[in-house]
Coordinates of C-alpha atoms in Angstrom, one line a residue:
M23 CA 0.2 0.0 0.1
P24 CA 1.3 3.5 -0.6
F25 CA 2.5 5.1 2.5
T26 CA 2.5 8.9 3.6
V27 CA 5.4 10.9 4.3
G28 CA 6.0 13.9 6.2
I29 CA 9.6 16.3 5.8
L30 CA 10.4 18.5 8.5
T31 CA 13.0 20.9 8.0
V32 CA 14.5 22.4 11.2
S33 CA 16.6 25.5 10.3
D34 CA 16.2 28.9 11.8
R35 CA 16.9 30.5 8.5
C36 CA 14.4 28.5 6.3
Y37 CA 11.9 29.2 9.5
L38 CA 12.5 33.0 9.0
G39 CA 12.4 33.0 4.9
Q40 CA 16.1 33.9 4.9
T41 CA 16.9 30.5 3.0
E42 CA 14.8 28.1 0.6
D43 CA 14.3 24.6 1.7
K44 CA 16.7 22.7 -0.6
S45 CA 16.8 19.7 2.0
G46 CA 13.2 18.9 1.5
E47 CA 13.1 19.9 -1.9
A48 CA 16.2 17.0 -2.5
I49 CA 13.9 14.3 -0.3
E50 CA 10.9 14.9 -2.0
N51 CA 12.3 14.6 -5.7
E52 CA 14.4 11.4 -4.7
F53 CA 10.8 10.0 -3.1
K54 CA 9.5 10.7 -6.6
V55 CA 12.3 8.7 -8.6
E56 CA 12.9 5.9 -6.1
Y57 CA 9.2 5.0 -4.7
L58 CA 7.1 5.9 -7.6
G59 CA 3.4 5.3 -6.6
K60 CA 4.3 3.8 -3.0
A61 CA 5.1 7.0 -1.5
E62 CA 3.1 10.4 -1.5
V63 CA 4.5 13.3 0.2
V64 CA 1.9 15.0 2.1
I65 CA 3.1 17.3 4.7
K66 CA 6.3 19.6 4.5
A67 CA 7.0 22.0 7.2
C68 CA 9.6 24.2 9.0
V69 CA 10.3 24.7 12.6
P70 CA 13.4 26.8 14.1
D71 CA 16.1 25.0 15.9
E72 CA 14.1 24.9 19.3
T73 CA 13.5 21.6 20.8
L74 CA 9.9 22.5 22.0
S75 CA 9.1 23.1 18.4
I76 CA 10.5 20.2 16.9
Q77 CA 8.8 18.2 19.4
E78 CA 5.5 19.8 18.8
K79 CA 5.4 18.6 15.3
L80 CA 6.5 15.2 15.6
I81 CA 3.9 14.5 18.3
E82 CA 1.2 16.0 15.7
W83 CA 2.2 14.5 12.6
S84 CA 2.4 10.9 14.6
K85 CA -1.0 11.3 15.5
D86 CA -2.2 12.2 11.9
N87 CA -1.2 8.8 10.5
V88 CA 2.0 10.1 8.8
N89 CA 4.2 6.8 8.0
L90 CA 7.5 8.3 7.6
I91 CA 9.0 11.5 9.0
I92 CA 12.2 12.7 7.8
T93 CA 13.8 15.7 9.7
T94 CA 16.6 17.6 7.9
G95 CA 19.1 20.0 10.1
G96 CA 20.1 20.4 13.5
T97 CA 22.1 17.1 13.8
G98 CA 25.4 18.4 14.3
F99 CA 27.6 19.8 17.1
A100 CA 26.4 23.5 17.0
P101 CA 24.6 24.7 20.1
R102 CA 21.4 25.0 18.5
D103 CA 21.6 21.7 17.0
V104 CA 18.8 20.0 19.2
T105 CA 17.1 17.9 16.5
P106 CA 18.6 14.5 17.9
E107 CA 17.8 15.6 21.7
A108 CA 14.3 16.5 20.5
T109 CA 13.6 13.2 18.8
K110 CA 14.8 11.2 21.5
A111 CA 12.1 12.6 23.7
V112 CA 9.3 11.8 21.8
I113 CA 10.1 8.4 20.3
E114 CA 8.8 5.2 21.9
K115 CA 11.4 2.7 20.5
E116 CA 14.8 3.3 19.4
A117 CA 15.7 2.1 15.9
N118 CA 19.6 1.7 16.4
G119 CA 20.6 -0.4 13.6
M120 CA 19.0 2.3 11.1
S121 CA 20.8 5.1 12.9
M122 CA 24.3 2.8 12.7
A123 CA 23.6 2.3 8.7
L124 CA 23.1 5.8 8.0
I125 CA 26.5 6.8 9.6
S126 CA 28.1 3.7 8.4
G127 CA 27.2 4.3 4.9
S128 CA 27.5 8.0 5.2
L129 CA 31.4 7.8 6.5
K130 CA 32.5 5.8 3.2
I131 CA 31.2 8.7 1.4
T132 CA 32.8 11.7 3.8
P133 CA 34.5 11.7 7.0
F134 CA 32.6 15.0 8.0
A135 CA 30.0 12.1 8.6
M136 CA 31.3 11.7 12.5
L137 CA 30.1 14.7 13.1
S138 CA 26.3 13.8 12.3
R139 CA 24.3 12.7 15.3
L140 CA 21.2 10.9 13.7
V141 CA 18.8 9.4 15.7
C142 CA 15.9 7.0 14.4
G143 CA 13.0 5.7 16.1
I144 CA 9.2 4.9 16.3
R145 CA 6.1 6.6 18.0
N146 CA 2.6 5.1 17.9
R147 CA 2.9 3.8 13.9
T148 CA 5.2 6.4 12.7
L149 CA 9.1 6.0 11.8
I150 CA 10.8 8.8 12.4
V151 CA 14.4 9.5 11.1
N152 CA 17.1 12.2 11.3
F153 CA 18.9 13.3 8.1
P154 CA 21.5 16.0 8.1
G155 CA 20.7 19.6 6.7
S156 CA 22.8 19.1 3.0
P157 CA 20.5 18.5 0.3
K158 CA 23.2 16.1 -1.0
A159 CA 23.6 14.1 2.5
C160 CA 19.7 13.9 2.5
T161 CA 19.8 12.2 -0.9
E162 CA 22.5 9.8 0.3
C163 CA 20.9 9.0 3.4
L164 CA 17.5 8.2 1.7
L165 CA 19.9 5.9 -0.6
I166 CA 21.0 4.2 2.6
L167 CA 17.5 3.6 4.0
R168 CA 16.2 2.3 0.6
P169 CA 16.8 -1.6 0.8
I170 CA 14.5 -1.7 4.1
L171 CA 12.3 1.5 4.0
C172 CA 9.2 0.0 2.6
H173 CA 9.6 -3.2 4.5
A174 CA 10.0 -1.1 7.8
I175 CA 6.9 0.8 7.2
D176 CA 5.0 -2.2 6.4
V177 CA 5.7 -4.1 9.6
I178 CA 4.8 -0.9 11.8
R179 CA 1.5 -1.0 10.1
S180 CA 1.2 -4.6 10.3
E181 CA 1.0 -5.2 6.8
P182 CA 0.4 -8.6 5.6
T183 CA 3.2 -8.3 2.7
A184 CA 5.7 -7.7 5.7
N185 CA 4.9 -11.2 7.3
E186 CA 4.7 -12.7 3.5
L187 CA 8.3 -11.2 2.9
H188 CA 9.5 -12.9 6.1
E189 CA 8.3 -16.1 5.5
K190 CA 9.6 -16.0 1.6
M191 CA 13.1 -15.1 3.5
I192 CA 12.8 -18.1 5.8
S193 CA 11.7 -20.6 3.0
K194 CA 14.3 -19.4 0.3
P195 CA 17.9 -19.1 0.6
N196 CA 19.1 -15.5 0.5
T197 CA 20.6 -15.0 -3.2
G198 CA 21.8 -11.5 -2.3
C199 CA 19.1 -9.9 -3.7
D200 CA 15.4 -9.1 -2.5
R201 CA 12.5 -7.3 -3.7
H202 CA 14.0 -4.0 -2.2
Q203 CA 17.8 -4.2 -3.3
C204 CA 20.5 -6.3 -5.1
H205 CA 24.2 -6.1 -3.6
S206 CA 26.6 -5.4 -6.5
K207 CA 29.1 -8.6 -7.0
V208 CA 31.9 -6.2 -8.2
D209 CA 34.8 -5.8 -5.7
I210 CA 36.6 -2.3 -6.2
S211 CA 38.8 -2.9 -3.1
K212 CA 41.7 -4.4 -5.3
V213 CA 43.0 -1.0 -6.8
A214 CA 46.3 -2.4 -7.7
N215 CA 45.0 -5.3 -10.0
R216 CA 42.4 -2.8 -11.8
K217 CA 42.9 -3.0 -16.1
R218 CA 45.5 -0.5 -17.5
H219 CA 44.2 -0.6 -20.8
S220 CA 41.0 -1.1 -22.3
P221 CA 40.2 -4.6 -23.4
Y222 CA 37.4 -3.3 -26.0
P223 CA 38.5 -2.5 -29.5
M224 CA 38.0 1.2 -31.0
I225 CA 35.4 1.2 -33.9
L226 CA 34.3 4.0 -36.3
V227 CA 31.4 6.2 -35.2
K228 CA 29.4 4.8 -38.2
D229 CA 29.8 1.4 -37.0
A230 CA 28.7 2.4 -33.4
Q231 CA 25.7 4.1 -35.2
T232 CA 24.6 0.7 -36.9
I233 CA 25.0 -1.4 -34.1
I234 CA 22.9 0.7 -32.1
L235 CA 20.0 1.2 -34.9
N236 CA 20.3 -2.5 -35.4
A237 CA 19.6 -3.4 -31.8
I238 CA 17.3 -0.7 -31.0
T239 CA 13.4 -1.8 -31.8
I240 CA 10.4 0.6 -32.6
Q241 CA 8.0 1.3 -29.7
P242 CA 4.5 0.3 -30.1
P243 CA 1.6 1.6 -31.6
T244 CA -0.5 4.2 -29.4
T245 CA -3.2 7.1 -30.0
V246 CA -2.7 10.7 -29.1
D247 CA -5.1 13.8 -28.9
I248 CA -4.1 16.0 -32.0
K249 CA -3.4 18.8 -29.7
D250 CA -0.5 16.6 -28.2
A251 CA 0.7 15.1 -31.7
L252 CA 3.4 17.3 -32.8
G253 CA 6.4 15.3 -33.6
Y254 CA 5.5 12.0 -33.1
I255 CA 5.6 9.5 -36.3
L256 CA 2.4 8.4 -37.7
Q257 CA 2.0 5.2 -37.3
S258 CA -0.5 4.3 -40.0
D259 CA -1.7 5.8 -43.4
I260 CA -4.2 8.6 -43.3
Y261 CA -7.1 8.8 -45.7
A262 CA -9.7 11.6 -46.5
K263 CA -13.0 10.5 -45.3
E264 CA -14.9 13.2 -46.8
P265 CA -13.9 15.9 -49.7
F266 CA -12.4 19.3 -49.0
P267 CA -14.1 22.0 -49.3
P268 CA -17.1 19.8 -48.6
F269 CA -19.2 22.5 -50.6
R270 CA -18.8 25.0 -53.4
A271 CA -17.0 27.6 -51.9
S272 CA -16.2 31.6 -52.9
V273 CA -12.3 32.3 -53.0
K274 CA -12.7 36.0 -52.8
D275 CA -14.9 38.7 -51.2
G276 CA -17.1 39.5 -54.0
Y277 CA -20.5 38.6 -55.6
A278 CA -21.8 35.5 -56.9
V279 CA -23.1 35.8 -60.5
I280 CA -24.0 34.0 -63.6
A281 CA -21.3 34.2 -65.9
S282 CA -23.2 34.4 -69.1
D283 CA -24.9 37.6 -68.0
G284 CA -21.6 39.2 -68.6
A285 CA -20.3 42.6 -67.8
G286 CA -23.2 45.3 -66.9
K287 CA -25.6 46.1 -64.0
R288 CA -26.9 43.6 -61.4
K289 CA -29.5 43.8 -58.9
V290 CA -28.1 42.7 -55.5
V291 CA -30.8 40.5 -53.7
S292 CA -29.0 39.4 -50.7
G293 CA -25.5 38.2 -49.1
S294 CA -24.0 34.9 -48.2
I295 CA -21.6 34.9 -45.5
A296 CA -18.9 32.4 -44.7
G297 CA -20.4 29.7 -41.9
E298 CA -23.8 30.4 -43.3
S299 CA -25.8 26.9 -44.0
S300 CA -28.5 28.5 -45.9
Q301 CA -29.0 27.8 -49.5
K302 CA -29.8 31.0 -51.7
L303 CA -30.7 31.3 -55.3
V304 CA -29.4 33.4 -58.2
Q305 CA -31.4 34.5 -61.3
P306 CA -30.4 35.9 -64.4
G307 CA -29.5 39.6 -63.8
E308 CA -28.9 39.3 -60.1
C309 CA -25.8 38.6 -58.0
I310 CA -25.8 37.7 -54.3
R311 CA -22.8 39.4 -52.1
V312 CA -20.1 36.4 -50.7
T313 CA -17.5 36.6 -48.4
T314 CA -14.4 34.6 -48.8
G315 CA -15.0 31.1 -47.4
A316 CA -18.7 31.3 -48.3
P317 CA -21.1 28.9 -50.1
I318 CA -21.7 29.8 -53.7
P319 CA -25.4 30.2 -53.8
Q320 CA -27.6 28.0 -56.5
G321 CA -27.6 29.1 -60.0
A322 CA -24.2 31.1 -59.8
D323 CA -21.2 29.7 -61.6
A324 CA -18.8 32.6 -60.9
V325 CA -17.6 35.0 -58.4
I326 CA -16.5 38.5 -59.0
Q327 CA -14.2 40.2 -56.8
V328 CA -15.2 43.3 -55.1
E329 CA -12.4 45.5 -56.7
D330 CA -14.1 44.8 -60.3
T331 CA -17.6 46.5 -59.5
K332 CA -18.9 49.8 -59.0
L333 CA -21.8 50.4 -56.7
I334 CA -24.7 52.1 -58.4
S335 CA -27.3 52.6 -55.6
A336 CA -27.7 51.9 -52.3
D337 CA -30.6 52.5 -49.7
S338 CA -30.9 55.8 -47.7
T339 CA -29.0 54.2 -44.5
G340 CA -26.0 52.9 -46.4
T341 CA -26.7 49.1 -45.0
S342 CA -27.6 47.7 -48.1
E343 CA -26.6 47.4 -51.7
I344 CA -29.3 47.7 -54.2
E345 CA -27.5 47.9 -57.7
I346 CA -24.1 47.4 -58.7
E347 CA -22.0 47.5 -61.8
I348 CA -19.8 44.4 -63.0
L349 CA -16.5 45.9 -64.6
K350 CA -15.1 42.8 -66.2
A351 CA -17.0 40.0 -68.0
P352 CA -16.6 36.7 -65.6
R353 CA -15.9 33.3 -66.8
V354 CA -17.5 29.9 -65.5
G355 CA -15.7 28.9 -62.5
L356 CA -13.9 32.1 -61.7
D357 CA -12.7 32.1 -58.0
I358 CA -15.0 29.3 -57.1
R359 CA -13.4 26.1 -55.4
E360 CA -15.5 23.1 -56.0
I361 CA -16.2 20.2 -53.9
G362 CA -13.1 18.3 -53.4
S363 CA -10.6 20.6 -55.2
D364 CA -8.2 20.5 -52.3
I365 CA -8.7 17.3 -51.0
E366 CA -10.7 14.5 -53.0
Q367 CA -12.4 12.0 -50.7
N368 CA -10.2 8.7 -50.2
T369 CA -7.0 10.7 -51.1
L370 CA -4.0 9.3 -49.3
L371 CA -3.1 12.2 -47.1
L372 CA 0.0 11.4 -45.1
N373 CA 1.9 8.0 -45.2
A374 CA 2.8 5.9 -42.0
G375 CA 6.4 7.1 -40.9
N376 CA 5.5 10.7 -41.6
I377 CA 6.5 13.0 -38.6
L378 CA 3.6 14.9 -37.6
T379 CA 4.8 18.8 -38.3
P380 CA 2.5 21.4 -37.9
S381 CA 1.4 21.6 -41.4
A382 CA 0.5 17.9 -41.1
L383 CA -1.5 18.2 -38.0
G384 CA -3.3 21.0 -40.1
I385 CA -4.3 18.5 -42.5
L386 CA -5.5 15.8 -40.1
A387 CA -7.7 18.8 -38.5
T388 CA -9.1 19.7 -42.0
V389 CA -10.5 16.2 -42.4
G390 CA -11.6 15.9 -38.9
V391 CA -8.8 13.5 -37.4
C392 CA -8.3 14.2 -33.8
Q393 CA -7.2 11.2 -32.3
V394 CA -4.1 9.9 -34.0
P395 CA -2.5 6.9 -34.5
V396 CA 1.4 7.2 -34.0
V397 CA 4.4 5.5 -32.3
S398 CA 4.7 5.5 -28.9
R399 CA 7.8 7.6 -27.5
P400 CA 10.6 6.2 -25.6
K401 CA 11.1 7.0 -22.0
I402 CA 14.4 8.2 -21.0
G403 CA 16.3 8.8 -17.8
I404 CA 19.5 10.6 -17.2
L405 CA 21.7 9.8 -14.2
S406 CA 25.0 11.6 -13.2
T407 CA 27.9 9.2 -11.8
G408 CA 30.8 10.5 -9.6
N409 CA 32.0 11.2 -6.0
E410 CA 32.9 14.6 -6.9
I411 CA 29.6 15.7 -8.6
Q412 CA 26.8 17.6 -6.4
E413 CA 23.8 19.1 -7.6
P414 CA 23.9 22.9 -9.3
Q415 CA 21.8 24.5 -6.5
E416 CA 24.0 23.1 -3.5
E417 CA 26.7 25.4 -1.9
L418 CA 29.9 24.2 -3.7
S419 CA 32.1 21.9 -1.4
F420 CA 36.0 21.7 -1.6
G421 CA 37.1 18.8 -4.2
K422 CA 33.3 18.9 -5.6
I423 CA 32.0 20.5 -8.9
R424 CA 28.8 20.9 -10.2
D425 CA 26.8 18.7 -12.2
S426 CA 26.4 20.1 -15.7
N427 CA 25.5 17.3 -17.4
K428 CA 22.1 16.5 -16.4
I429 CA 20.6 19.7 -17.1
T430 CA 22.8 19.7 -20.5
L431 CA 21.2 16.2 -21.7
I432 CA 17.8 16.6 -20.4
T433 CA 17.1 20.1 -22.2
L434 CA 19.2 18.7 -25.2
L435 CA 16.7 15.8 -25.5
K436 CA 13.7 18.5 -25.0
E437 CA 14.7 20.6 -27.6
Y438 CA 14.2 17.5 -29.9
G439 CA 11.1 16.9 -28.4
Y440 CA 12.0 14.1 -25.8
D441 CA 11.1 14.5 -22.0
A442 CA 13.5 12.8 -20.0
V443 CA 13.2 11.6 -16.1
D444 CA 16.0 13.0 -13.8
F445 CA 17.2 10.3 -11.8
G446 CA 19.8 12.3 -9.6
I447 CA 23.6 11.6 -9.0
V448 CA 24.9 8.5 -7.6
I449 CA 28.2 8.2 -5.7
D450 CA 30.7 5.3 -7.3
E451 CA 30.0 2.5 -5.3
P452 CA 28.7 -0.6 -6.9
T453 CA 25.6 -1.4 -5.3
V454 CA 24.4 2.2 -5.3
V455 CA 24.9 2.6 -8.7
L456 CA 23.4 -1.1 -9.3
N457 CA 20.2 -0.4 -7.3
K458 CA 19.6 3.5 -9.0
I459 CA 20.0 1.6 -12.6
Q460 CA 17.6 -1.0 -11.4
T461 CA 14.9 1.2 -10.3
A462 CA 15.5 3.4 -13.6
I463 CA 15.0 0.8 -15.6
K464 CA 11.8 -0.3 -14.5
E465 CA 10.5 3.4 -15.6
V466 CA 12.2 4.2 -18.7
D467 CA 13.5 2.3 -22.1
I468 CA 16.7 4.2 -22.4
L469 CA 18.7 5.2 -19.3
V470 CA 21.7 7.8 -20.4
T471 CA 24.5 7.9 -17.5
S472 CA 27.6 10.3 -17.7
G473 CA 30.6 9.3 -16.0
G474 CA 32.1 6.2 -14.9
V475 CA 33.3 4.7 -18.3
S476 CA 37.1 5.1 -18.4
M477 CA 40.0 3.8 -17.1
G478 CA 39.7 5.2 -13.4
E479 CA 39.7 3.0 -10.2
R480 CA 36.0 4.3 -9.5
D481 CA 34.8 3.8 -13.2
I482 CA 32.6 1.0 -12.2
L483 CA 29.7 1.3 -14.5
T484 CA 30.9 -1.4 -17.0
D485 CA 31.5 -4.0 -14.4
V486 CA 28.0 -3.3 -12.5
M487 CA 26.1 -3.7 -16.2
I488 CA 27.9 -7.1 -16.9
T489 CA 28.5 -8.7 -13.6
D490 CA 25.3 -7.7 -12.0
L491 CA 22.8 -6.9 -14.6
K492 CA 23.9 -9.8 -17.2
A493 CA 24.0 -6.8 -19.8
T494 CA 25.3 -7.3 -23.3
L495 CA 27.8 -4.7 -24.1
H496 CA 28.0 -3.7 -27.9
F497 CA 30.6 -1.6 -27.8
G498 CA 33.2 -0.2 -25.3
R499 CA 35.2 2.3 -27.0
I500 CA 34.9 4.4 -30.0
N501 CA 37.6 6.1 -32.6
M502 CA 36.6 9.4 -32.1
K503 CA 37.4 12.6 -29.9
P504 CA 35.8 13.4 -27.8
G505 CA 34.1 10.6 -26.5
K506 CA 36.3 7.4 -27.1
P507 CA 35.0 5.7 -23.8
T508 CA 31.3 5.7 -24.8
K509 CA 29.6 2.4 -24.0
F510 CA 26.3 1.2 -25.3
F511 CA 24.7 -1.9 -23.6
S512 CA 21.1 -3.8 -23.7
I513 CA 19.9 -5.3 -20.5
P514 CA 17.7 -8.2 -20.2
F515 CA 14.2 -7.1 -18.8
E516 CA 11.0 -9.3 -18.4
N517 CA 10.2 -10.2 -21.9
G518 CA 12.3 -7.7 -23.7
K519 CA 15.4 -5.4 -23.4
K520 CA 16.0 -2.4 -21.9
F521 CA 19.1 -0.1 -23.1
L522 CA 21.9 2.3 -21.6
F523 CA 24.2 4.2 -23.0
G524 CA 27.2 4.9 -20.9
L525 CA 28.7 8.4 -22.1
P526 CA 31.7 10.1 -20.4
G527 CA 31.8 12.3 -18.1
N528 CA 33.5 15.6 -19.6
P529 CA 30.3 17.7 -20.5
V530 CA 31.6 18.3 -24.1
S531 CA 32.2 14.8 -24.5
A532 CA 28.5 14.1 -22.8
T533 CA 27.0 16.2 -25.4
V534 CA 28.7 15.5 -28.8
T535 CA 27.9 11.7 -28.0
C536 CA 24.3 12.5 -27.1
H537 CA 23.9 13.8 -30.7
L538 CA 25.8 11.3 -32.3
F539 CA 24.5 8.1 -30.5
V540 CA 21.6 8.7 -28.3
L541 CA 19.6 10.9 -30.6
P542 CA 19.4 8.5 -33.8
A543 CA 18.6 5.8 -31.0
L544 CA 15.5 7.9 -29.7
K545 CA 14.2 8.6 -33.2
R546 CA 14.4 5.1 -34.3
M547 CA 12.6 3.8 -31.6
S548 CA 10.1 6.5 -32.0
G549 CA 9.7 5.3 -35.6
V550 CA 11.5 7.7 -37.7
L551 CA 12.3 5.9 -41.0
N552 CA 16.0 7.8 -41.6
P553 CA 17.4 8.8 -38.2
S554 CA 20.6 10.1 -39.9
P555 CA 21.4 13.7 -39.1
T556 CA 21.4 16.8 -41.3
I557 CA 24.9 16.9 -42.7
I558 CA 25.9 19.7 -45.3
K559 CA 29.5 20.5 -47.0
A560 CA 31.2 23.4 -45.3
Q561 CA 34.8 25.0 -46.0
L562 CA 37.1 25.9 -43.2
C563 CA 37.8 29.5 -42.8
H564 CA 41.5 28.8 -40.9
E565 CA 43.9 26.0 -41.0
V566 CA 43.0 23.1 -38.5
T567 CA 45.4 20.6 -37.0
L568 CA 44.5 16.9 -37.1
D569 CA 44.2 14.4 -34.4
D570 CA 45.2 10.5 -34.4
R571 CA 41.6 9.9 -33.9
Y572 CA 38.6 11.3 -35.8
E573 CA 37.4 14.3 -34.4
Y574 CA 34.0 15.9 -34.2
A575 CA 34.7 19.2 -33.4
R576 CA 32.5 21.9 -32.4
G577 CA 31.9 24.5 -35.0
I578 CA 30.0 27.6 -36.1
C579 CA 28.8 27.4 -39.6
Y580 CA 27.9 30.6 -41.4
W581 CA 26.8 31.6 -45.0
V582 CA 28.3 34.4 -47.1
E583 CA 26.5 36.0 -49.9
N584 CA 27.1 34.8 -53.3
D585 CA 29.1 31.6 -51.9
P586 CA 27.0 28.7 -52.8
V587 CA 29.3 26.5 -49.8
P588 CA 28.9 27.9 -46.2
W589 CA 32.1 28.7 -44.0
V590 CA 32.8 26.9 -40.9
T591 CA 35.0 27.9 -37.8
L592 CA 35.9 26.0 -34.6
A593 CA 34.1 27.2 -31.6
G594 CA 36.9 28.1 -29.4
N595 CA 39.2 25.6 -27.5
Q596 CA 38.3 22.0 -28.2
I597 CA 39.1 20.5 -24.8
S598 CA 36.4 18.2 -23.8
S599 CA 35.9 19.7 -20.7
R600 CA 35.3 23.3 -22.0
M601 CA 31.6 23.6 -22.4
L602 CA 32.1 27.1 -23.5
S603 CA 32.8 25.5 -27.0
M604 CA 29.2 24.0 -27.1
V605 CA 27.6 27.5 -26.2
H606 CA 27.6 29.0 -29.6
A607 CA 28.1 26.1 -31.6
N608 CA 25.6 25.1 -34.5
C609 CA 27.6 22.2 -36.1
L610 CA 30.0 19.3 -35.4
I611 CA 33.0 19.4 -37.9
Y612 CA 34.2 15.9 -39.0
L613 CA 37.8 15.8 -39.2
P614 CA 39.8 13.4 -40.3
V615 CA 42.7 11.5 -38.8
A616 CA 46.1 12.5 -39.2
T617 CA 48.2 10.6 -41.4
E618 CA 52.2 10.9 -42.1
T619 CA 51.9 13.3 -44.5
I620 CA 48.7 15.3 -43.8
N621 CA 48.3 16.4 -40.4
S622 CA 46.4 19.8 -40.7
L623 CA 43.9 21.1 -43.4
P624 CA 44.2 24.5 -45.0
I625 CA 41.9 27.2 -45.4
G626 CA 38.8 26.6 -47.8
H627 CA 39.3 22.6 -47.3
I628 CA 35.7 21.6 -47.6
L629 CA 34.5 19.0 -45.3
D630 CA 31.3 17.5 -43.5
A631 CA 29.4 19.1 -40.5
E632 CA 26.5 17.9 -38.7
I633 CA 23.6 20.6 -37.9
I634 CA 22.9 20.5 -34.4
G635 CA 20.3 22.5 -32.3
K636 CA 17.2 23.9 -33.4
W637 CA 18.0 27.5 -31.6

């Protein structure tokens, strides 16, 4: 059953509105990712660093059927850090094992965990746990408790599922993996025994792209409302069930006439306005006013535009025309759209595989197709890895860097019409990485990670994927710069497969490889028949030095008047950690490998450039 959560922030500054509650926000976001529909965060509050205020809120919430209360802040050595004392005063049973697990797990991440005094316990049917005040530490603590949290709450609530789990554990040998958590079999303790060279052959980018597209399967069909169908791929052919226009319609504002009457004076008998359903009749010597799109009255076979007429007489008020003169003799069919002249009934309008552009959606609306058969879009997740990575909104700690990869990749995919789930940041610990990936692949079709794929002692992603998840590694290195250690896995899942792209941690490498590999995969899964990017010919405006790998340099492509071939220039320093080279780039310049005789390209050399971005 779902359980309810209360998040209590203990902070004088938050209470006074001097700072935002980032710790509570971090916990709430992590619950959305980790527990999906199992947990519903229903209460959030902030109290000052005062024992009585903390106790009152804990007592109040434990009476209100809140299953889990997480406090953040006030657990350190400062004079006003009193959260543990307030918690001890209200709990009825201590949960020392949980407290020990939090401290032990946190010490593996930072020695500063020794300064945390975390208390856990039970009051009534409510589990109360103390977390530190740092958003990053809150996320880490929640991951530590993740293996037992659901079960602990079930036990406290006396849920039948708790007893069933106990019976299974007694009757079945422990395999090291239960419904809550798997423990990684990857051993990272023997640093000296790690590989010094990658065992994976370097393959060409085009070969890697072929491998990906052959492995990827197209998503199943679904139906979406026309208002939400932009960018989807049509799953089946669309035919016109009715003609358009469905009636004879005027092309212009003017007068419906009988062409054989020729030029001359006409009696104006009435008017026909667009949207009217009445059928009117034109007699010889008469005309009827019509507006653009209005039905053509019976008997009329031409429309003379108002510019080719002259007013002869009108009523005294000027509201009605009595007689006009036609200055030019009309011909039969002049300015009339016949029934089906734009779209004949049963015409093939759109083929399966067409992308639903604004114009295509306009066609569908014209023929009344409002529920559109399309290929489902894949669900994507983004996950950053690394002990040194922290969320951008957090105050920067020594030895840490802010995570730019997640926001870059999420918004890059959004730019191309794909929404991605933010799965946060995980430290380079095998069990933590394993469980985060397991959580993610239950929710998404493709998981994109950044970091942990090179040759460092903490680059553990490949070992976790192969050893723990029995994944297939389709390629492990690519002859390219930047992005050489990029990896692509398929993971057995139920009756099918999920996919994981292991992108390098350097921001430029992650961005470039997302363009070259992730986007084509998403397009293929979405039903795009040709997921290849737009590649043009461009000429260098300066000399470029070549590398011993194929390089995909960030460039700025521009056109010069009267020059049929656009020019391209490198967008600044091309080092893979320098994200500034991506800011103004609108293309990737395909640079060949240096040879013994050619190690640079001259001004004016023509090469391929892949257009990127939509801004």
